[in-house]
PDB file of C-alpha atoms and ligand atoms in Angstrom:
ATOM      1  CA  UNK A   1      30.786 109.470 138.529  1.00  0.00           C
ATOM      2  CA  UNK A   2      33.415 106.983 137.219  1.00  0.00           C
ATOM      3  CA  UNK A   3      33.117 103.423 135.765  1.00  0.00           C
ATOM      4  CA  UNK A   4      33.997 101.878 139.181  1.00  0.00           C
ATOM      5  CA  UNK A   5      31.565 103.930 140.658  1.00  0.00           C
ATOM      6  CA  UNK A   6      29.056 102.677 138.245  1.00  0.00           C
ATOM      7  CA  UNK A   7      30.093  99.131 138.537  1.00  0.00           C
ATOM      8  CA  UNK A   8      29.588  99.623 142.352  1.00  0.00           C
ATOM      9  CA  UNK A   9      26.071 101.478 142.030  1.00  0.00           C
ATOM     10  CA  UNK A  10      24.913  98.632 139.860  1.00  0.00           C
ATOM     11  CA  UNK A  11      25.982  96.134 142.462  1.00  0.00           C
ATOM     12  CA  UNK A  12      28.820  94.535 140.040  1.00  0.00           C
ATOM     13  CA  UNK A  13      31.908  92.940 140.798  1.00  0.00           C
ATOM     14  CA  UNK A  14      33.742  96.221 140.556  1.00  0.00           C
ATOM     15  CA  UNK A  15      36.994  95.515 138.722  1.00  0.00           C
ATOM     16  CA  UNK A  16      39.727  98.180 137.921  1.00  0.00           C
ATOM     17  CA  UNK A  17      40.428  96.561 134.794  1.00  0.00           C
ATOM     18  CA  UNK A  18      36.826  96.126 133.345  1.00  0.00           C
ATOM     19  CA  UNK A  19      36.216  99.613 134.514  1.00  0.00           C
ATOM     20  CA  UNK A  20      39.233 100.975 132.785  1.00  0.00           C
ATOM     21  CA  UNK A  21      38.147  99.452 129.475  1.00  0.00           C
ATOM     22  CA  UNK A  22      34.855 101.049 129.703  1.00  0.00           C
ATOM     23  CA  UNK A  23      36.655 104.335 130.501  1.00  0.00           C
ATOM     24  CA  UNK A  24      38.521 104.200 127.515  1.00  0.00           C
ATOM     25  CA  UNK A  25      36.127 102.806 125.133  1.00  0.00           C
ATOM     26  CA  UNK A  26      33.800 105.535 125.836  1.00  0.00           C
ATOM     27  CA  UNK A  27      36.395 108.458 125.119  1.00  0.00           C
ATOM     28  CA  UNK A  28      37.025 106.465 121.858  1.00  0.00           C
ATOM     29  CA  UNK A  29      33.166 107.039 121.493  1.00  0.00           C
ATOM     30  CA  UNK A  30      32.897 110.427 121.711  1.00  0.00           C
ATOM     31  CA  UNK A  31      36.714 111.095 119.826  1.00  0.00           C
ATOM     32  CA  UNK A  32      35.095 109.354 117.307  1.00  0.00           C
ATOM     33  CA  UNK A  33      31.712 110.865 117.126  1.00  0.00           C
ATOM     34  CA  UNK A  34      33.556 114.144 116.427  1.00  0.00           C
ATOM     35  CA  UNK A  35      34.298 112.817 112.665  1.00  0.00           C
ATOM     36  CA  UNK A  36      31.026 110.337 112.081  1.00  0.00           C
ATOM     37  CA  UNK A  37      28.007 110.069 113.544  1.00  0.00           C
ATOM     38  CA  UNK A  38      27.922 107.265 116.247  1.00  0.00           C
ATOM     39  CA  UNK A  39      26.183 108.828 118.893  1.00  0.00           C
ATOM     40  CA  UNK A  40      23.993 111.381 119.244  1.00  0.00           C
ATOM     41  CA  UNK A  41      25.710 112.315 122.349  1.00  0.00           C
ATOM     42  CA  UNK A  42      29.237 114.765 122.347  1.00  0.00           C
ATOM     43  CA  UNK A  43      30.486 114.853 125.967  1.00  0.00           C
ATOM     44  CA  UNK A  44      32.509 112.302 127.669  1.00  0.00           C
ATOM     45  CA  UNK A  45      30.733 112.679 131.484  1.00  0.00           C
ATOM     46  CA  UNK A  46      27.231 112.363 129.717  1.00  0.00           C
ATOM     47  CA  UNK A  47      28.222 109.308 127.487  1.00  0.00           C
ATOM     48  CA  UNK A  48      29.516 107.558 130.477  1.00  0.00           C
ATOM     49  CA  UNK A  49      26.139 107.917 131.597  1.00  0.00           C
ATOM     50  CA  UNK A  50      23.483 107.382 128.933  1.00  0.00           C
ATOM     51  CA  UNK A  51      25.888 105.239 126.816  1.00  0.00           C
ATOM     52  CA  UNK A  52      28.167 103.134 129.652  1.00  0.00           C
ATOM     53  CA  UNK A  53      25.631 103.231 132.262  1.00  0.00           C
ATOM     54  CA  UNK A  54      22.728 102.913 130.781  1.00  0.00           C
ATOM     55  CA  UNK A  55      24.153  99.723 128.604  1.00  0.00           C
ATOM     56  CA  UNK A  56      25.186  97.855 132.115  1.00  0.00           C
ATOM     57  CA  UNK A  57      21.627  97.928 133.434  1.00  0.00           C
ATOM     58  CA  UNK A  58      20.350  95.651 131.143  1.00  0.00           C
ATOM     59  CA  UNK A  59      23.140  92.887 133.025  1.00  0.00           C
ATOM     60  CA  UNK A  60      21.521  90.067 135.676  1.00  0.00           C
ATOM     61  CA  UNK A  61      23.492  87.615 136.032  1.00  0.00           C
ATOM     62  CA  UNK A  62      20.354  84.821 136.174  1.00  0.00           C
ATOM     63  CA  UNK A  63      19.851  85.365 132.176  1.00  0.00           C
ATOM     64  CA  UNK A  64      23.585  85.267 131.304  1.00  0.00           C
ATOM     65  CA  UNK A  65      24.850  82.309 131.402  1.00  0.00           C
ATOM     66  CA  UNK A  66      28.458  81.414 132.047  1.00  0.00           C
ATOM     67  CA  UNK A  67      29.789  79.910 128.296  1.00  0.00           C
ATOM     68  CA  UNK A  68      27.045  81.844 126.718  1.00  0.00           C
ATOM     69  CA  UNK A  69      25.997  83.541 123.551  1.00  0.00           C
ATOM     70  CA  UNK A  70      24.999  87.322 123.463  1.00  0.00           C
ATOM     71  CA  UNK A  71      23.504  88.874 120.545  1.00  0.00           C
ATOM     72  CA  UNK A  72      23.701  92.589 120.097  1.00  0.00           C
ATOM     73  CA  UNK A  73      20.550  94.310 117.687  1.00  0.00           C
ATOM     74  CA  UNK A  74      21.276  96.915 116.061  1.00  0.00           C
ATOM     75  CA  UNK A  75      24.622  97.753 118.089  1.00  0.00           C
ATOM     76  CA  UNK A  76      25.362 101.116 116.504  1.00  0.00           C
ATOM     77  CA  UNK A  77      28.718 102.471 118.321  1.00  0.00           C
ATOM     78  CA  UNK A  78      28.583  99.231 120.167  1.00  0.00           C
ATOM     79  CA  UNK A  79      26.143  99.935 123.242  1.00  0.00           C
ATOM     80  CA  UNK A  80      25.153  97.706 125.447  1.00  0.00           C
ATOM     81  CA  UNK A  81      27.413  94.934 123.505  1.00  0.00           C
ATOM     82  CA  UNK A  82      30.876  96.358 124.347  1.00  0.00           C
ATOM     83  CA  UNK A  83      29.948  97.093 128.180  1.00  0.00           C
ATOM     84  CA  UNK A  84      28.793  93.523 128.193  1.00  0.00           C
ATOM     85  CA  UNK A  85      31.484  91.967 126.863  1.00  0.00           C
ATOM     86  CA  UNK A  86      33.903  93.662 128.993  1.00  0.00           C
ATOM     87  CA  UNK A  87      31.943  92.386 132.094  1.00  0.00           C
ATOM     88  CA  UNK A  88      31.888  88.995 130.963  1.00  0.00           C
ATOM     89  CA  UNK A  89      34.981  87.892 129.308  1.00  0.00           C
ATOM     90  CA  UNK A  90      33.804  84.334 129.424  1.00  0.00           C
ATOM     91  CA  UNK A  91      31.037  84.391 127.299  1.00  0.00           C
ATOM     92  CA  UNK A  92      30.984  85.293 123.709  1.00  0.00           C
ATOM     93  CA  UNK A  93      29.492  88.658 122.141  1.00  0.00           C
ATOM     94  CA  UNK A  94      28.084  88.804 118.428  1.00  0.00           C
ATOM     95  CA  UNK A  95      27.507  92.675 117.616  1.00  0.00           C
ATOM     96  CA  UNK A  96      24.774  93.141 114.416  1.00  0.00           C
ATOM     97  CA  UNK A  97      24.367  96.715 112.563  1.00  0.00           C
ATOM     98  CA  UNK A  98      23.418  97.091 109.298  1.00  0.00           C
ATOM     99  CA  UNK A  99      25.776 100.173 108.525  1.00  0.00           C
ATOM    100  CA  UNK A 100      29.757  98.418 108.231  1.00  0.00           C
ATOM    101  CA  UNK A 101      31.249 101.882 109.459  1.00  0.00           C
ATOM    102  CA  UNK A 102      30.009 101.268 112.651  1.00  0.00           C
ATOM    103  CA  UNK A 103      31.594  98.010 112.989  1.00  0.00           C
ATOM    104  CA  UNK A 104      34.730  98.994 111.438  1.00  0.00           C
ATOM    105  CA  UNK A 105      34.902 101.539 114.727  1.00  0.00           C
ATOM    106  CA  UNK A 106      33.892  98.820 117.279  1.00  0.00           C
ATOM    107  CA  UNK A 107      36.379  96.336 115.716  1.00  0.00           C
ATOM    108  CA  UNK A 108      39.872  98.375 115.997  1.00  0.00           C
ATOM    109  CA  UNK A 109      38.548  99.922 119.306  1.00  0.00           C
ATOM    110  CA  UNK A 110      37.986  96.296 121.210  1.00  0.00           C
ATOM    111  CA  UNK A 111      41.166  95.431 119.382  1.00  0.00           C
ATOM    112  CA  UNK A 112      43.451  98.285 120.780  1.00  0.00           C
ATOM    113  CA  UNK A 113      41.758  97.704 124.552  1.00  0.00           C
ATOM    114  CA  UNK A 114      41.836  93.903 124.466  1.00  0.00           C
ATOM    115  CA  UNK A 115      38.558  92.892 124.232  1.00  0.00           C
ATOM    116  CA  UNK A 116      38.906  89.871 122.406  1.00  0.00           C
ATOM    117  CA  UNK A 117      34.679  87.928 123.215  1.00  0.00           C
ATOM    118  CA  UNK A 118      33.508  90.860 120.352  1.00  0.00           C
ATOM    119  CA  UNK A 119      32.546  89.770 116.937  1.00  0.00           C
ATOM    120  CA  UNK A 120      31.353  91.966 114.736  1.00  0.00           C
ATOM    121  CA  UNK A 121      28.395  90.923 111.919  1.00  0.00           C
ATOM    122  CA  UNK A 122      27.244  93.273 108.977  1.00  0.00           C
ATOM    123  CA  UNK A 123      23.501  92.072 108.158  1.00  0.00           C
ATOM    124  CA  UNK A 124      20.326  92.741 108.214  1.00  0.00           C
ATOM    125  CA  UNK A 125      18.437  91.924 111.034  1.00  0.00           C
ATOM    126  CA  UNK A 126      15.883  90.122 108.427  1.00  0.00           C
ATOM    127  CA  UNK A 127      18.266  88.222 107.063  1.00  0.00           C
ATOM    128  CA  UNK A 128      20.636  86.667 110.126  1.00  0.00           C
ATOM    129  CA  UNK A 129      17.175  85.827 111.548  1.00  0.00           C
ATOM    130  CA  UNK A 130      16.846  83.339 108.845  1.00  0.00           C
ATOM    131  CA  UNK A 131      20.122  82.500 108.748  1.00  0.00           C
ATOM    132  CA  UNK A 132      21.207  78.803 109.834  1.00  0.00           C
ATOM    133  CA  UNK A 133      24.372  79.759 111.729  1.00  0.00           C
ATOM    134  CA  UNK A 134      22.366  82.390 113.996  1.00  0.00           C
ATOM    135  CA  UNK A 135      18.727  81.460 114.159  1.00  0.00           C
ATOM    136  CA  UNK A 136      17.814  80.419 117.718  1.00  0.00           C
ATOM    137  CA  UNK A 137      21.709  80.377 118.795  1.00  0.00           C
ATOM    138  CA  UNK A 138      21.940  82.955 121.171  1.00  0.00           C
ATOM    139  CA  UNK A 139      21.352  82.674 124.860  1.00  0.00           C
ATOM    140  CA  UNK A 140      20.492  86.477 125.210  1.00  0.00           C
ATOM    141  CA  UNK A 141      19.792  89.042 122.460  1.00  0.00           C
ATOM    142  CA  UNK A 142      19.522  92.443 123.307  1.00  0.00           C
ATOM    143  CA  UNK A 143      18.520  95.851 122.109  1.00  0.00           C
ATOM    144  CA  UNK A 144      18.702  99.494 122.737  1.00  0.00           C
ATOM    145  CA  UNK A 145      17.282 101.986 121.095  1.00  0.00           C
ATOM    146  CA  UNK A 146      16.434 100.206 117.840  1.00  0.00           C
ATOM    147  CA  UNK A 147      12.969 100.007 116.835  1.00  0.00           C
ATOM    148  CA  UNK A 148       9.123  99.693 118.360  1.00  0.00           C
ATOM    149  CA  UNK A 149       8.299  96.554 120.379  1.00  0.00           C
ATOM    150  CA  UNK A 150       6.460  95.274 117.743  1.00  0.00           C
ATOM    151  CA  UNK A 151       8.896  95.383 115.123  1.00  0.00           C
ATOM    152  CA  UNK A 152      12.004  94.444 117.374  1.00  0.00           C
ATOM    153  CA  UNK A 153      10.613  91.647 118.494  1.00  0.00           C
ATOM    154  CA  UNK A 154      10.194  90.245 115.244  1.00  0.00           C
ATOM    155  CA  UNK A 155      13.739  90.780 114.838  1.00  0.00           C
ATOM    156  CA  UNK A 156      14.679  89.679 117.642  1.00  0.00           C
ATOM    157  CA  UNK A 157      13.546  86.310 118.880  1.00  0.00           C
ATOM    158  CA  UNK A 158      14.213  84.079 116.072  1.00  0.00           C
ATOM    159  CA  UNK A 159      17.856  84.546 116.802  1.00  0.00           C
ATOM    160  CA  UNK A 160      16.558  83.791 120.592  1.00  0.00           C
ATOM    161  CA  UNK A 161      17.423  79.894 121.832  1.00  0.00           C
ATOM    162  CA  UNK A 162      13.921  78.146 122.955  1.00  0.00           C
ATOM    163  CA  UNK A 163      14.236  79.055 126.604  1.00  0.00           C
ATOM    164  CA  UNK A 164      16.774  82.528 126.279  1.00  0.00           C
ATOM    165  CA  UNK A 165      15.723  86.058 126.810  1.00  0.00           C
ATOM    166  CA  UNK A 166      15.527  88.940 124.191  1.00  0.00           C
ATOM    167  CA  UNK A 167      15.904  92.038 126.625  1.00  0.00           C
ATOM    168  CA  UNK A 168      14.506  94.896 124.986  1.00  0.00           C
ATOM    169  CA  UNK A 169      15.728  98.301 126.714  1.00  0.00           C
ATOM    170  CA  UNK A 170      12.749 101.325 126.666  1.00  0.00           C
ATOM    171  CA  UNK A 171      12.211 104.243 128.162  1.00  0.00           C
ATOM    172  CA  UNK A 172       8.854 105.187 130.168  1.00  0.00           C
ATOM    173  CA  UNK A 173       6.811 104.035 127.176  1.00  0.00           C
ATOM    174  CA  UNK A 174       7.615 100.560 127.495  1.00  0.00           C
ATOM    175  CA  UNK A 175       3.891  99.482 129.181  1.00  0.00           C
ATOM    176  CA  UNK A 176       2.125 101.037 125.944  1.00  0.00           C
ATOM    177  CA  UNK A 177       4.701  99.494 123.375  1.00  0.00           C
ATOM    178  CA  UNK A 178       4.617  96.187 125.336  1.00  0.00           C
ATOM    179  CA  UNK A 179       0.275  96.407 124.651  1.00  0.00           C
ATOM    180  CA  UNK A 180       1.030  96.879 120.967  1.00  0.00           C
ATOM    181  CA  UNK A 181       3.902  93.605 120.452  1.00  0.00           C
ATOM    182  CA  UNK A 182       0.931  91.399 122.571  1.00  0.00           C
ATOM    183  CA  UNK A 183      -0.066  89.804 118.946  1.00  0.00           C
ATOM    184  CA  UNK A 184       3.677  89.253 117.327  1.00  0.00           C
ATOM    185  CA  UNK A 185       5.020  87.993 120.823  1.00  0.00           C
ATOM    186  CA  UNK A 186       2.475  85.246 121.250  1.00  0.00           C
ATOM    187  CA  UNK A 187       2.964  84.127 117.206  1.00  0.00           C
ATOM    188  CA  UNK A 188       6.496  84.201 117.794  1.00  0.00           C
ATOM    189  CA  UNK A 189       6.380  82.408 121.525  1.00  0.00           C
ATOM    190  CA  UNK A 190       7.737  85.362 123.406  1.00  0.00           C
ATOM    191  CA  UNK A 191       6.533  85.439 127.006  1.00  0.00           C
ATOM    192  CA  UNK A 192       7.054  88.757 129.561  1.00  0.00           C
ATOM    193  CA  UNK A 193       9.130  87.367 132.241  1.00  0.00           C
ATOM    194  CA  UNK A 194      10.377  90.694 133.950  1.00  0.00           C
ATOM    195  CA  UNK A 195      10.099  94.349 133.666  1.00  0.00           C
ATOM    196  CA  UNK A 196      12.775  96.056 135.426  1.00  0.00           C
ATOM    197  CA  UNK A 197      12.195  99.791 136.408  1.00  0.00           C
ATOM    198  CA  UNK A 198      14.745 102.120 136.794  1.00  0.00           C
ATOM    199  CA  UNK A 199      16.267 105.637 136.864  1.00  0.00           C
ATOM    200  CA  UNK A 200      19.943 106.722 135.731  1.00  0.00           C
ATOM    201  CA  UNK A 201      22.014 109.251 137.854  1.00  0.00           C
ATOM    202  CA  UNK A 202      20.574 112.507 136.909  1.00  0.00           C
ATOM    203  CA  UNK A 203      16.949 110.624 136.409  1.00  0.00           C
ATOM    204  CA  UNK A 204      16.425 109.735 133.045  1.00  0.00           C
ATOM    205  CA  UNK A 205      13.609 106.759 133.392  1.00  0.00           C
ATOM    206  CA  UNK A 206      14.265 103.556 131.494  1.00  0.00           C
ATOM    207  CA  UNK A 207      12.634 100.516 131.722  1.00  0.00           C
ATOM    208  CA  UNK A 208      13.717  96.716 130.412  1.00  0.00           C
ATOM    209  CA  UNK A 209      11.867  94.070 129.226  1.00  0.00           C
ATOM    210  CA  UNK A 210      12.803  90.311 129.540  1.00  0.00           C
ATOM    211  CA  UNK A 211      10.943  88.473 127.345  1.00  0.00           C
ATOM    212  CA  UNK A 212      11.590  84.271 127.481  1.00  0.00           C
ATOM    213  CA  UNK A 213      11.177  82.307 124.317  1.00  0.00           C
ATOM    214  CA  UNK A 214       9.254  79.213 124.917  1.00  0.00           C
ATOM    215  CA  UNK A 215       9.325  77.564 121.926  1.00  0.00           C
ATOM    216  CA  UNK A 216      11.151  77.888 118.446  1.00  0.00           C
ATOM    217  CA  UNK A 217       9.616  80.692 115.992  1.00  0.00           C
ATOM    218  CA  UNK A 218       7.461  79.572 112.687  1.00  0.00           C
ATOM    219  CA  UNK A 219       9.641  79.319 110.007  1.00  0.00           C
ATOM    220  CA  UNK A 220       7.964  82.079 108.109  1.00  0.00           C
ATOM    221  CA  UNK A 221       9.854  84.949 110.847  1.00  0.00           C
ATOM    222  CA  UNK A 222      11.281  87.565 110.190  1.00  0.00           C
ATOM    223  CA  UNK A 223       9.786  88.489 107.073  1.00  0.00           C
ATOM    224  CA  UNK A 224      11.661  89.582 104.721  1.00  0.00           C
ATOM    225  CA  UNK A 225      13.503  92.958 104.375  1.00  0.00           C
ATOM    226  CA  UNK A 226      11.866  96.027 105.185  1.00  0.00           C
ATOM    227  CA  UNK A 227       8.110  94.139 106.124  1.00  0.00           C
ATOM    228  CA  UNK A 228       8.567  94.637 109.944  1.00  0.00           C
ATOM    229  CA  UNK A 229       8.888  97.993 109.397  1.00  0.00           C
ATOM    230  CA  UNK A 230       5.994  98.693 106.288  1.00  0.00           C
ATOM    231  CA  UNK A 231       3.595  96.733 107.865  1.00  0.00           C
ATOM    232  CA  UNK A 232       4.350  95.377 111.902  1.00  0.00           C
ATOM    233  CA  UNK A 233       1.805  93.143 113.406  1.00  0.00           C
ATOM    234  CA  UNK A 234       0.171  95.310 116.090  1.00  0.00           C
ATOM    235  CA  UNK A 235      -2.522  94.358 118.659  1.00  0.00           C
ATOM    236  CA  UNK A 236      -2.712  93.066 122.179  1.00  0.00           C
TER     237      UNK A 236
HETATM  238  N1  SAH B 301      22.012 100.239 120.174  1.00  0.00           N
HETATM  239  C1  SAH B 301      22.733 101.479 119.876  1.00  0.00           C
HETATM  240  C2  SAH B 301      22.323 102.099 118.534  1.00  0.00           C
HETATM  241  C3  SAH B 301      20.889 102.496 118.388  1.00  0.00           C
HETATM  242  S1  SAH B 301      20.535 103.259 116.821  1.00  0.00           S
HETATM  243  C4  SAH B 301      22.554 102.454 121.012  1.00  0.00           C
HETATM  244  O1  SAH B 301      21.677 102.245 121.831  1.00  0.00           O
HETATM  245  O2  SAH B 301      23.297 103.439 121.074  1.00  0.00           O
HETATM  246  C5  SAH B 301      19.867 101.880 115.908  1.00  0.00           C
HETATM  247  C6  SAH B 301      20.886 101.069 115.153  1.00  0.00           C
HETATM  248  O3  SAH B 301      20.195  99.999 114.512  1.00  0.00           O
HETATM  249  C7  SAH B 301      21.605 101.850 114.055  1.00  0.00           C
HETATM  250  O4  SAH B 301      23.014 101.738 114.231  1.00  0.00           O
HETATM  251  C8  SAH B 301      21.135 101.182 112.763  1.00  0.00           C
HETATM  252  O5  SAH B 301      22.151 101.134 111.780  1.00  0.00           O
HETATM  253  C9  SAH B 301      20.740  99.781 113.227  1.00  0.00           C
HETATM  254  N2  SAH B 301      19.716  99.132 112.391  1.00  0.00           N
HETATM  255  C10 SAH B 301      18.571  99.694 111.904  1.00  0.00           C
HETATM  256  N3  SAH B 301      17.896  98.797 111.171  1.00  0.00           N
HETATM  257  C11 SAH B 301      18.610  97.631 111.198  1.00  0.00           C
HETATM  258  C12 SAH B 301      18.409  96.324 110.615  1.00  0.00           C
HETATM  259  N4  SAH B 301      17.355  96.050 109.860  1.00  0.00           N
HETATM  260  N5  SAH B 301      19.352  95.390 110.866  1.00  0.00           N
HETATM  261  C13 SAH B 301      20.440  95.668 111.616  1.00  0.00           C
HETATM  262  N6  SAH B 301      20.675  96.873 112.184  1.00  0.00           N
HETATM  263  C14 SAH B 301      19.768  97.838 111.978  1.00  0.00           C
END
C-alpha cells in the first residue's frame, strides 16, 4: 500500500505532495533506526503501516481546528506529530520527548522535506504541564504509545485548552485502561467524548480515545517528576 493509498483508505484529501512527504519521512525513519533506536520497527512497508498509518487515524477533522495548536506526548521518532503536520500545514505542531536525540532527528528531517508547522520541545512532560507558555494552550494533544491511561492523562490534559481533546491512541485494552483513569479524569475534568474502533491493513486492532476537557485542571497537576509514574491515581 502507498501513502496515497492510505490517504484514500482513510477518506483524506489525498494529495501527491502530502503523501510524498510521508513517503520520505518514513524511509528517513527506518535509515535512521539502523544507527539509533527510534523505532522498534526495521522495514520500510511495515513502518508505513504501524508508524504512517497508524499515526493518520487518530485525524477528524471536527477536533482540529483550522489555526490550531497540536501537541505531540511523548513524540519519539515523531509519530503521529509529523503525519499530522504534513496533513495540516495550517495549523501549528509542538512535538514533546524527553530524550533531545530524538528531536535532533525530527528537526533536520522536517527541515530537508519542508515541513515548516513542526516545533520541536525537549521537556518533561511534568514540567511543560506547569509551564505558563504551554499549560492549557493546545487545541489537541495527542499520544501514542506513551504510558497507561492513568498516568497519560495526567500528563496530558493540563496542556489541554478548556474545551480541546487529548486523543489518547490504545490498542484492544483501551476499555480496561479507560476503567482505571475514571478517578484522575474526573479530578482533572476530562470527559470520554468518542472511542473510535478500528483495524490497520493486515489487522492489528487499535482503538482511540477522545477525551474533552471541560474545565481548566487544579493547579496542583501534573505532579511533579516521576509521581505519575511511582504512584498514578487509579480507580473508576
Ligand atoms: N509516540 C511515539 C513514541 C512512543 S515511545 C510512537 O508512537 O512511536 C514513548 C516516548 O515517550 C519515548 O520517546 C520517550 O522518550 C517519551 N517519554 C517518556 N516519558 C516522558 C516524559 N515524562 N516526558 C516526555 N516524554 C517522555
Amino acid at each position: 500500500m502507498t501513502a496515497l493509498e492510505m490517504m484514500k483508505a482513510l477518506g483524506l484529501a489525498a494529495d501527491e505532495e502530502a503523501a510524498g512527504k510521508l513517503t520520505e519521512y518514513n524511509a528517513m525513519v527506518i535509515a535512521m533506526s539502523k544507527k539509533v533506536n527510534l523505532t522498534g520497527i526495521k522495514d520500510v512497508e511495515e513502518s508505513l503501516v504501524k508508524n504512517v498509518f497508524d499515526s493518520l487515524t487518530v485525524y477528524d477533522e471536527k477536533y482540529f481546528p483550522k489555526g490550531g495548536r497540536v501537541l505531540d506526548l511523548g513524540t519519539g521518532a515523531g509519530f503521529p506529530g509529523v503525519p499530522l503536520a504534513v496533513l495540516r500545514p495550517d495549523m501549528q505542531f509542538i512535538l514533546v520527548d524527553s530524550i533531545q536525540k530524538k528531536l535532533n532527528f525530527i528537526e533536520e528531517a522536517c527541515k530537508n522535506l519542508g515541513i515548516g508547522n513542526v516545533k520541536c520541545l525537549h521537556i518533561r512532560a511534568e514540567e511543560g504541564g506547569r509551564r505558563r507558555k504551554t499549560r492549557e494552550a493546545f487545541d489537541v494533544v495527542t499520544a501514542r504509545a506513551v504510558k497507561a491511561m492513568p498516568i497519560i492523562s495526567e500528563w496530558a490534559l493540563p496542556f489541554v485548552k478548556v474545551g480541546g481533546i487529548f486523543a489518547a491512541m490504545k490498542g484492544p485494552g483501551a476499555d480496561e485502561e479507560m476503567k482505571t483513569a475514571g478517578k484522575i479524569l474526573r479530578e482533572l475534568h476530562g470527559e470520554l467524548a468518542e472511542k473510535k474502533e478500528l483495524a490497520l491493513p493486515g489487522g492489528d486492532r487499535r482503538c482511540i480515545l477522545y477525551i474533552r476537557k471541560t474545565a481548566p485542571c487544579p493547579k496542583n497537576y501534573p505532579r511533579k517528576v516521576g509521581i505519575a509514574e511511582k504512584k498514578p491515581i487509579l480507580g473508576e
